[in-house]
């Protein structure tokens, strides 16, 4: 007989490793498991406390001398796209966002592989195989969806091309963008920005107040784009504080 784990989650601390965002720094993470019947509620609670999900793990930075990683979430009801954001929406007016189950495909992995090779060739995910990708998409005990972004194929009338995808968790108070990737040769479209704008609109239609974007790190070029989505809230020592 399979038993549910004890009600109180057990937390663990990783060993120090090089920080992927700021040079000459070490990072540590505190993490716990998201499994069984408790996973959905626990994921909601931990997200409010600044945790992120990766498969069946919820984690948060726990660096001894650094607090640079800041959880951020967009205030959906008050968000109004700027002129630049409206331009991005116009550039992607032909895209169709299709919400599906978390079922990995070879087409998705091909796009994922192209994205990693072009933008994160030396990152921690660079060596992910199709099996690793499948685990990232499928291995979840919470309510998740995969949103595919497709455009008409100019070479095959009636067919579509996969240009982007986002693994998204549905929380009690918002949408959490767990991981997104897109075609690296479509820079004109600003697909990363578009997918965030699309998720804000999806949350609005669902009546959800927030879109969680993960961590923002001041001084990191990789994370700078997240600060543009205003108004937003950032998690600090006094809780969630409004910015913008």
PDB file of C-alpha atoms in Angstrom:
ATOM      1  CA  UNK A   1       0.000   0.000   0.000  1.00  0.00           C
ATOM      2  CA  UNK A   2       1.285   3.435  -0.981  1.00  0.00           C
ATOM      3  CA  UNK A   3       1.256   5.952   1.836  1.00  0.00           C
ATOM      4  CA  UNK A   4       1.036   9.713   1.513  1.00  0.00           C
ATOM      5  CA  UNK A   5       4.058  11.581   2.922  1.00  0.00           C
ATOM      6  CA  UNK A   6       3.676  13.313   6.244  1.00  0.00           C
ATOM      7  CA  UNK A   7       1.687  16.564   6.192  1.00  0.00           C
ATOM      8  CA  UNK A   8       4.618  18.826   7.082  1.00  0.00           C
ATOM      9  CA  UNK A   9       6.952  19.104   4.059  1.00  0.00           C
ATOM     10  CA  UNK A  10      10.614  18.331   4.596  1.00  0.00           C
ATOM     11  CA  UNK A  11      13.086  20.952   3.340  1.00  0.00           C
ATOM     12  CA  UNK A  12      16.644  20.360   2.169  1.00  0.00           C
ATOM     13  CA  UNK A  13      19.596  22.603   1.325  1.00  0.00           C
ATOM     14  CA  UNK A  14      21.835  22.164  -1.708  1.00  0.00           C
ATOM     15  CA  UNK A  15      25.612  22.466  -1.665  1.00  0.00           C
ATOM     16  CA  UNK A  16      27.115  25.740  -2.989  1.00  0.00           C
ATOM     17  CA  UNK A  17      27.532  25.989  -6.768  1.00  0.00           C
ATOM     18  CA  UNK A  18      28.467  28.798  -9.205  1.00  0.00           C
ATOM     19  CA  UNK A  19      25.740  31.423  -9.603  1.00  0.00           C
ATOM     20  CA  UNK A  20      24.275  31.421 -13.143  1.00  0.00           C
ATOM     21  CA  UNK A  21      23.344  35.122 -12.976  1.00  0.00           C
ATOM     22  CA  UNK A  22      26.095  37.080 -11.220  1.00  0.00           C
ATOM     23  CA  UNK A  23      29.839  36.443 -11.673  1.00  0.00           C
ATOM     24  CA  UNK A  24      32.090  35.306  -8.839  1.00  0.00           C
ATOM     25  CA  UNK A  25      29.204  34.307  -6.591  1.00  0.00           C
ATOM     26  CA  UNK A  26      27.967  31.028  -5.188  1.00  0.00           C
ATOM     27  CA  UNK A  27      24.343  29.947  -4.938  1.00  0.00           C
ATOM     28  CA  UNK A  28      22.474  27.573  -2.679  1.00  0.00           C
ATOM     29  CA  UNK A  29      18.848  26.518  -2.831  1.00  0.00           C
ATOM     30  CA  UNK A  30      16.342  25.249  -0.307  1.00  0.00           C
ATOM     31  CA  UNK A  31      13.907  22.729  -1.773  1.00  0.00           C
ATOM     32  CA  UNK A  32      11.119  20.300  -1.006  1.00  0.00           C
ATOM     33  CA  UNK A  33       9.080  17.723  -2.897  1.00  0.00           C
ATOM     34  CA  UNK A  34       5.705  18.412  -4.526  1.00  0.00           C
ATOM     35  CA  UNK A  35       4.104  14.987  -4.585  1.00  0.00           C
ATOM     36  CA  UNK A  36       0.797  13.336  -3.814  1.00  0.00           C
ATOM     37  CA  UNK A  37      -2.496  14.906  -2.821  1.00  0.00           C
ATOM     38  CA  UNK A  38      -0.834  17.796  -0.996  1.00  0.00           C
ATOM     39  CA  UNK A  39       1.111  19.000  -4.043  1.00  0.00           C
ATOM     40  CA  UNK A  40      -1.429  21.495  -5.443  1.00  0.00           C
ATOM     41  CA  UNK A  41      -2.057  23.363  -2.188  1.00  0.00           C
ATOM     42  CA  UNK A  42       1.605  23.275  -1.206  1.00  0.00           C
ATOM     43  CA  UNK A  43       2.639  24.683  -4.581  1.00  0.00           C
ATOM     44  CA  UNK A  44       0.202  27.577  -4.092  1.00  0.00           C
ATOM     45  CA  UNK A  45       1.553  28.315  -0.615  1.00  0.00           C
ATOM     46  CA  UNK A  46       5.211  28.063  -1.557  1.00  0.00           C
ATOM     47  CA  UNK A  47       4.792  30.222  -4.670  1.00  0.00           C
ATOM     48  CA  UNK A  48       3.462  32.974  -2.398  1.00  0.00           C
ATOM     49  CA  UNK A  49       6.696  32.600  -0.426  1.00  0.00           C
ATOM     50  CA  UNK A  50       8.945  32.951  -3.464  1.00  0.00           C
ATOM     51  CA  UNK A  51       9.431  29.323  -4.484  1.00  0.00           C
ATOM     52  CA  UNK A  52       9.494  28.078  -8.061  1.00  0.00           C
ATOM     53  CA  UNK A  53       8.624  24.653  -9.422  1.00  0.00           C
ATOM     54  CA  UNK A  54      10.814  22.291 -11.426  1.00  0.00           C
ATOM     55  CA  UNK A  55       9.103  18.953 -12.051  1.00  0.00           C
ATOM     56  CA  UNK A  56       8.199  17.634  -8.579  1.00  0.00           C
ATOM     57  CA  UNK A  57      10.561  19.992  -6.752  1.00  0.00           C
ATOM     58  CA  UNK A  58       9.784  23.419  -5.292  1.00  0.00           C
ATOM     59  CA  UNK A  59      12.927  25.503  -4.708  1.00  0.00           C
ATOM     60  CA  UNK A  60      14.030  28.956  -3.610  1.00  0.00           C
ATOM     61  CA  UNK A  61      17.459  30.629  -3.427  1.00  0.00           C
ATOM     62  CA  UNK A  62      19.024  30.409   0.032  1.00  0.00           C
ATOM     63  CA  UNK A  63      22.355  32.147  -0.475  1.00  0.00           C
ATOM     64  CA  UNK A  64      24.164  33.176   2.701  1.00  0.00           C
ATOM     65  CA  UNK A  65      25.356  36.647   1.687  1.00  0.00           C
ATOM     66  CA  UNK A  66      23.162  37.522  -1.274  1.00  0.00           C
ATOM     67  CA  UNK A  67      19.497  38.431  -1.756  1.00  0.00           C
ATOM     68  CA  UNK A  68      19.743  39.410  -5.419  1.00  0.00           C
ATOM     69  CA  UNK A  69      17.111  36.930  -6.672  1.00  0.00           C
ATOM     70  CA  UNK A  70      13.722  38.592  -6.234  1.00  0.00           C
ATOM     71  CA  UNK A  71      10.402  36.903  -6.992  1.00  0.00           C
ATOM     72  CA  UNK A  72       8.141  39.056  -9.151  1.00  0.00           C
ATOM     73  CA  UNK A  73       4.545  38.888 -10.288  1.00  0.00           C
ATOM     74  CA  UNK A  74       2.555  41.133 -12.622  1.00  0.00           C
ATOM     75  CA  UNK A  75      -0.608  42.829 -11.324  1.00  0.00           C
ATOM     76  CA  UNK A  76      -2.964  41.701 -14.063  1.00  0.00           C
ATOM     77  CA  UNK A  77      -5.969  43.985 -13.506  1.00  0.00           C
ATOM     78  CA  UNK A  78      -3.813  47.131 -13.595  1.00  0.00           C
ATOM     79  CA  UNK A  79      -1.535  46.169 -16.465  1.00  0.00           C
ATOM     80  CA  UNK A  80      -1.904  48.180 -19.669  1.00  0.00           C
ATOM     81  CA  UNK A  81       0.464  47.457 -22.576  1.00  0.00           C
ATOM     82  CA  UNK A  82       2.812  50.249 -23.546  1.00  0.00           C
ATOM     83  CA  UNK A  83       3.265  51.375 -27.136  1.00  0.00           C
ATOM     84  CA  UNK A  84       6.169  48.965 -27.520  1.00  0.00           C
ATOM     85  CA  UNK A  85       4.126  46.102 -26.076  1.00  0.00           C
ATOM     86  CA  UNK A  86       1.248  46.901 -28.436  1.00  0.00           C
ATOM     87  CA  UNK A  87       3.716  46.734 -31.310  1.00  0.00           C
ATOM     88  CA  UNK A  88       4.767  43.248 -30.180  1.00  0.00           C
ATOM     89  CA  UNK A  89       1.120  42.191 -30.047  1.00  0.00           C
ATOM     90  CA  UNK A  90       0.586  43.489 -33.588  1.00  0.00           C
ATOM     91  CA  UNK A  91       3.681  41.670 -34.865  1.00  0.00           C
ATOM     92  CA  UNK A  92       2.272  38.407 -33.570  1.00  0.00           C
ATOM     93  CA  UNK A  93      -1.362  38.870 -34.516  1.00  0.00           C
ATOM     94  CA  UNK A  94      -1.129  35.792 -36.756  1.00  0.00           C
ATOM     95  CA  UNK A  95      -0.125  33.498 -33.890  1.00  0.00           C
ATOM     96  CA  UNK A  96      -2.571  31.039 -32.394  1.00  0.00           C
ATOM     97  CA  UNK A  97      -2.030  30.047 -28.767  1.00  0.00           C
ATOM     98  CA  UNK A  98      -3.233  26.494 -28.210  1.00  0.00           C
ATOM     99  CA  UNK A  99      -3.597  25.230 -24.638  1.00  0.00           C
ATOM    100  CA  UNK A 100      -2.969  21.513 -24.341  1.00  0.00           C
ATOM    101  CA  UNK A 101      -2.077  18.808 -21.909  1.00  0.00           C
ATOM    102  CA  UNK A 102       1.500  18.366 -20.780  1.00  0.00           C
ATOM    103  CA  UNK A 103       2.331  15.827 -23.454  1.00  0.00           C
ATOM    104  CA  UNK A 104       5.786  16.270 -25.022  1.00  0.00           C
ATOM    105  CA  UNK A 105       6.289  15.865 -28.758  1.00  0.00           C
ATOM    106  CA  UNK A 106       9.266  15.537 -31.071  1.00  0.00           C
ATOM    107  CA  UNK A 107       8.309  18.875 -32.653  1.00  0.00           C
ATOM    108  CA  UNK A 108       8.477  20.585 -29.280  1.00  0.00           C
ATOM    109  CA  UNK A 109      11.832  19.050 -28.450  1.00  0.00           C
ATOM    110  CA  UNK A 110      13.280  20.123 -31.815  1.00  0.00           C
ATOM    111  CA  UNK A 111      12.283  23.726 -31.067  1.00  0.00           C
ATOM    112  CA  UNK A 112      13.509  23.422 -27.468  1.00  0.00           C
ATOM    113  CA  UNK A 113      16.862  22.112 -28.704  1.00  0.00           C
ATOM    114  CA  UNK A 114      17.227  24.977 -31.198  1.00  0.00           C
ATOM    115  CA  UNK A 115      16.408  27.486 -28.455  1.00  0.00           C
ATOM    116  CA  UNK A 116      18.980  26.049 -26.039  1.00  0.00           C
ATOM    117  CA  UNK A 117      21.714  25.829 -28.662  1.00  0.00           C
ATOM    118  CA  UNK A 118      21.176  29.443 -29.725  1.00  0.00           C
ATOM    119  CA  UNK A 119      20.650  31.124 -26.345  1.00  0.00           C
ATOM    120  CA  UNK A 120      21.848  28.847 -23.545  1.00  0.00           C
ATOM    121  CA  UNK A 121      24.549  26.716 -25.102  1.00  0.00           C
ATOM    122  CA  UNK A 122      26.673  26.723 -21.939  1.00  0.00           C
ATOM    123  CA  UNK A 123      23.869  26.661 -19.365  1.00  0.00           C
ATOM    124  CA  UNK A 124      22.861  23.890 -17.019  1.00  0.00           C
ATOM    125  CA  UNK A 125      20.185  22.646 -19.439  1.00  0.00           C
ATOM    126  CA  UNK A 126      22.455  22.474 -22.489  1.00  0.00           C
ATOM    127  CA  UNK A 127      22.801  18.688 -22.424  1.00  0.00           C
ATOM    128  CA  UNK A 128      19.114  17.861 -21.986  1.00  0.00           C
ATOM    129  CA  UNK A 129      17.998  14.882 -24.052  1.00  0.00           C
ATOM    130  CA  UNK A 130      14.500  14.244 -25.351  1.00  0.00           C
ATOM    131  CA  UNK A 131      13.939  12.054 -22.276  1.00  0.00           C
ATOM    132  CA  UNK A 132      15.004  14.930 -20.004  1.00  0.00           C
ATOM    133  CA  UNK A 133      12.648  17.241 -21.867  1.00  0.00           C
ATOM    134  CA  UNK A 134       9.794  14.778 -21.527  1.00  0.00           C
ATOM    135  CA  UNK A 135      10.366  14.581 -17.779  1.00  0.00           C
ATOM    136  CA  UNK A 136      10.369  18.383 -17.506  1.00  0.00           C
ATOM    137  CA  UNK A 137       6.970  18.537 -19.203  1.00  0.00           C
ATOM    138  CA  UNK A 138       5.270  15.441 -17.798  1.00  0.00           C
ATOM    139  CA  UNK A 139       6.623  15.072 -14.274  1.00  0.00           C
ATOM    140  CA  UNK A 140       4.176  17.144 -12.245  1.00  0.00           C
ATOM    141  CA  UNK A 141       1.656  16.583  -9.462  1.00  0.00           C
ATOM    142  CA  UNK A 142       0.106  20.044  -9.871  1.00  0.00           C
ATOM    143  CA  UNK A 143      -2.262  21.473 -12.471  1.00  0.00           C
ATOM    144  CA  UNK A 144      -0.110  22.363 -15.456  1.00  0.00           C
ATOM    145  CA  UNK A 145      -0.727  23.148 -19.101  1.00  0.00           C
ATOM    146  CA  UNK A 146       1.483  23.534 -22.145  1.00  0.00           C
ATOM    147  CA  UNK A 147       0.630  26.490 -24.357  1.00  0.00           C
ATOM    148  CA  UNK A 148       1.847  26.159 -27.952  1.00  0.00           C
ATOM    149  CA  UNK A 149       2.169  29.223 -30.181  1.00  0.00           C
ATOM    150  CA  UNK A 150       1.673  28.452 -33.852  1.00  0.00           C
ATOM    151  CA  UNK A 151       1.808  30.471 -37.070  1.00  0.00           C
ATOM    152  CA  UNK A 152       0.579  29.595 -40.572  1.00  0.00           C
ATOM    153  CA  UNK A 153       3.168  27.695 -42.592  1.00  0.00           C
ATOM    154  CA  UNK A 154       3.843  29.707 -45.788  1.00  0.00           C
ATOM    155  CA  UNK A 155       5.167  26.563 -47.477  1.00  0.00           C
ATOM    156  CA  UNK A 156       2.145  24.396 -46.676  1.00  0.00           C
ATOM    157  CA  UNK A 157      -1.297  26.030 -46.804  1.00  0.00           C
ATOM    158  CA  UNK A 158      -3.504  24.841 -43.969  1.00  0.00           C
ATOM    159  CA  UNK A 159      -0.553  23.731 -41.836  1.00  0.00           C
ATOM    160  CA  UNK A 160       1.086  25.544 -38.926  1.00  0.00           C
ATOM    161  CA  UNK A 161       4.586  25.973 -37.553  1.00  0.00           C
ATOM    162  CA  UNK A 162       5.429  25.749 -33.855  1.00  0.00           C
ATOM    163  CA  UNK A 163       7.227  28.979 -32.937  1.00  0.00           C
ATOM    164  CA  UNK A 164       7.027  28.894 -29.143  1.00  0.00           C
ATOM    165  CA  UNK A 165       5.750  27.052 -26.108  1.00  0.00           C
ATOM    166  CA  UNK A 166       5.299  27.700 -22.410  1.00  0.00           C
ATOM    167  CA  UNK A 167       4.854  25.270 -19.531  1.00  0.00           C
ATOM    168  CA  UNK A 168       2.390  26.990 -17.191  1.00  0.00           C
ATOM    169  CA  UNK A 169       1.035  26.172 -13.737  1.00  0.00           C
ATOM    170  CA  UNK A 170      -2.493  27.177 -12.785  1.00  0.00           C
ATOM    171  CA  UNK A 171      -2.417  28.555  -9.227  1.00  0.00           C
ATOM    172  CA  UNK A 172      -5.207  29.702  -6.952  1.00  0.00           C
ATOM    173  CA  UNK A 173      -4.169  33.333  -7.482  1.00  0.00           C
ATOM    174  CA  UNK A 174      -2.580  33.364 -10.907  1.00  0.00           C
ATOM    175  CA  UNK A 175      -0.595  31.742 -13.674  1.00  0.00           C
ATOM    176  CA  UNK A 176       3.024  30.761 -13.129  1.00  0.00           C
ATOM    177  CA  UNK A 177       5.203  30.653 -16.237  1.00  0.00           C
ATOM    178  CA  UNK A 178       7.423  27.711 -15.348  1.00  0.00           C
ATOM    179  CA  UNK A 179       9.502  27.584 -18.543  1.00  0.00           C
ATOM    180  CA  UNK A 180       9.156  29.007 -22.033  1.00  0.00           C
ATOM    181  CA  UNK A 181      11.136  28.599 -25.239  1.00  0.00           C
ATOM    182  CA  UNK A 182      10.788  29.860 -28.795  1.00  0.00           C
ATOM    183  CA  UNK A 183      12.262  29.947 -32.281  1.00  0.00           C
ATOM    184  CA  UNK A 184      15.618  31.780 -32.085  1.00  0.00           C
ATOM    185  CA  UNK A 185      15.411  32.884 -35.725  1.00  0.00           C
ATOM    186  CA  UNK A 186      12.241  34.916 -35.137  1.00  0.00           C
ATOM    187  CA  UNK A 187      13.821  37.877 -33.336  1.00  0.00           C
ATOM    188  CA  UNK A 188      11.535  40.382 -35.061  1.00  0.00           C
ATOM    189  CA  UNK A 189       8.564  38.915 -33.245  1.00  0.00           C
ATOM    190  CA  UNK A 190       9.979  39.294 -29.684  1.00  0.00           C
ATOM    191  CA  UNK A 191       8.349  35.981 -28.830  1.00  0.00           C
ATOM    192  CA  UNK A 192       9.479  35.925 -25.204  1.00  0.00           C
ATOM    193  CA  UNK A 193       7.770  39.241 -24.575  1.00  0.00           C
ATOM    194  CA  UNK A 194       4.698  38.168 -26.511  1.00  0.00           C
ATOM    195  CA  UNK A 195       4.203  35.015 -24.455  1.00  0.00           C
ATOM    196  CA  UNK A 196       4.225  37.049 -21.233  1.00  0.00           C
ATOM    197  CA  UNK A 197       1.700  39.502 -22.682  1.00  0.00           C
ATOM    198  CA  UNK A 198      -0.461  36.580 -23.774  1.00  0.00           C
ATOM    199  CA  UNK A 199      -0.334  35.035 -20.297  1.00  0.00           C
ATOM    200  CA  UNK A 200      -1.358  38.333 -18.737  1.00  0.00           C
ATOM    201  CA  UNK A 201      -4.406  38.381 -20.998  1.00  0.00           C
ATOM    202  CA  UNK A 202      -5.164  34.729 -20.240  1.00  0.00           C
ATOM    203  CA  UNK A 203      -5.021  35.441 -16.499  1.00  0.00           C
ATOM    204  CA  UNK A 204      -7.313  38.429 -17.015  1.00  0.00           C
ATOM    205  CA  UNK A 205      -9.889  36.265 -18.777  1.00  0.00           C
ATOM    206  CA  UNK A 206      -9.688  33.697 -15.976  1.00  0.00           C
ATOM    207  CA  UNK A 207     -10.162  36.369 -13.321  1.00  0.00           C
ATOM    208  CA  UNK A 208      -6.756  35.673 -11.793  1.00  0.00           C
ATOM    209  CA  UNK A 209      -4.856  38.595 -10.243  1.00  0.00           C
ATOM    210  CA  UNK A 210      -1.243  37.642 -10.970  1.00  0.00           C
ATOM    211  CA  UNK A 211       1.193  36.260 -13.511  1.00  0.00           C
ATOM    212  CA  UNK A 212       4.334  34.918 -11.832  1.00  0.00           C
ATOM    213  CA  UNK A 213       7.503  35.482 -13.861  1.00  0.00           C
ATOM    214  CA  UNK A 214      10.026  33.825 -11.559  1.00  0.00           C
ATOM    215  CA  UNK A 215      13.145  35.623 -10.351  1.00  0.00           C
ATOM    216  CA  UNK A 216      14.431  39.031 -11.318  1.00  0.00           C
ATOM    217  CA  UNK A 217      18.081  39.817 -10.605  1.00  0.00           C
ATOM    218  CA  UNK A 218      19.162  43.439 -10.672  1.00  0.00           C
ATOM    219  CA  UNK A 219      22.342  43.703 -12.708  1.00  0.00           C
ATOM    220  CA  UNK A 220      21.695  40.518 -14.704  1.00  0.00           C
ATOM    221  CA  UNK A 221      21.114  41.138 -18.413  1.00  0.00           C
ATOM    222  CA  UNK A 222      19.322  37.789 -18.663  1.00  0.00           C
ATOM    223  CA  UNK A 223      16.639  38.977 -16.242  1.00  0.00           C
ATOM    224  CA  UNK A 224      16.349  42.656 -17.172  1.00  0.00           C
ATOM    225  CA  UNK A 225      13.283  42.166 -19.393  1.00  0.00           C
ATOM    226  CA  UNK A 226      11.087  41.166 -16.446  1.00  0.00           C
ATOM    227  CA  UNK A 227      11.269  44.633 -14.901  1.00  0.00           C
ATOM    228  CA  UNK A 228       9.384  46.082 -17.896  1.00  0.00           C
ATOM    229  CA  UNK A 229       6.025  44.516 -17.028  1.00  0.00           C
ATOM    230  CA  UNK A 230       4.501  47.130 -14.743  1.00  0.00           C
ATOM    231  CA  UNK A 231       2.843  47.433 -12.350  1.00  0.00           C
ATOM    232  CA  UNK A 232       4.344  44.422 -10.651  1.00  0.00           C
ATOM    233  CA  UNK A 233       5.031  43.198  -7.141  1.00  0.00           C
ATOM    234  CA  UNK A 234       8.402  42.074  -5.820  1.00  0.00           C
ATOM    235  CA  UNK A 235       8.830  39.873  -2.784  1.00  0.00           C
ATOM    236  CA  UNK A 236      10.993  41.499  -0.130  1.00  0.00           C
ATOM    237  CA  UNK A 237      11.571  41.349   3.598  1.00  0.00           C
ATOM    238  CA  UNK A 238       8.174  42.994   4.186  1.00  0.00           C
ATOM    239  CA  UNK A 239       6.236  40.794   1.799  1.00  0.00           C
ATOM    240  CA  UNK A 240       5.021  41.613  -1.703  1.00  0.00           C
ATOM    241  CA  UNK A 241       5.669  45.268  -2.527  1.00  0.00           C
ATOM    242  CA  UNK A 242       4.291  47.141  -5.519  1.00  0.00           C
ATOM    243  CA  UNK A 243       6.632  48.604  -8.141  1.00  0.00           C
ATOM    244  CA  UNK A 244       5.429  50.885 -10.927  1.00  0.00           C
TER     245      UNK A 244
END
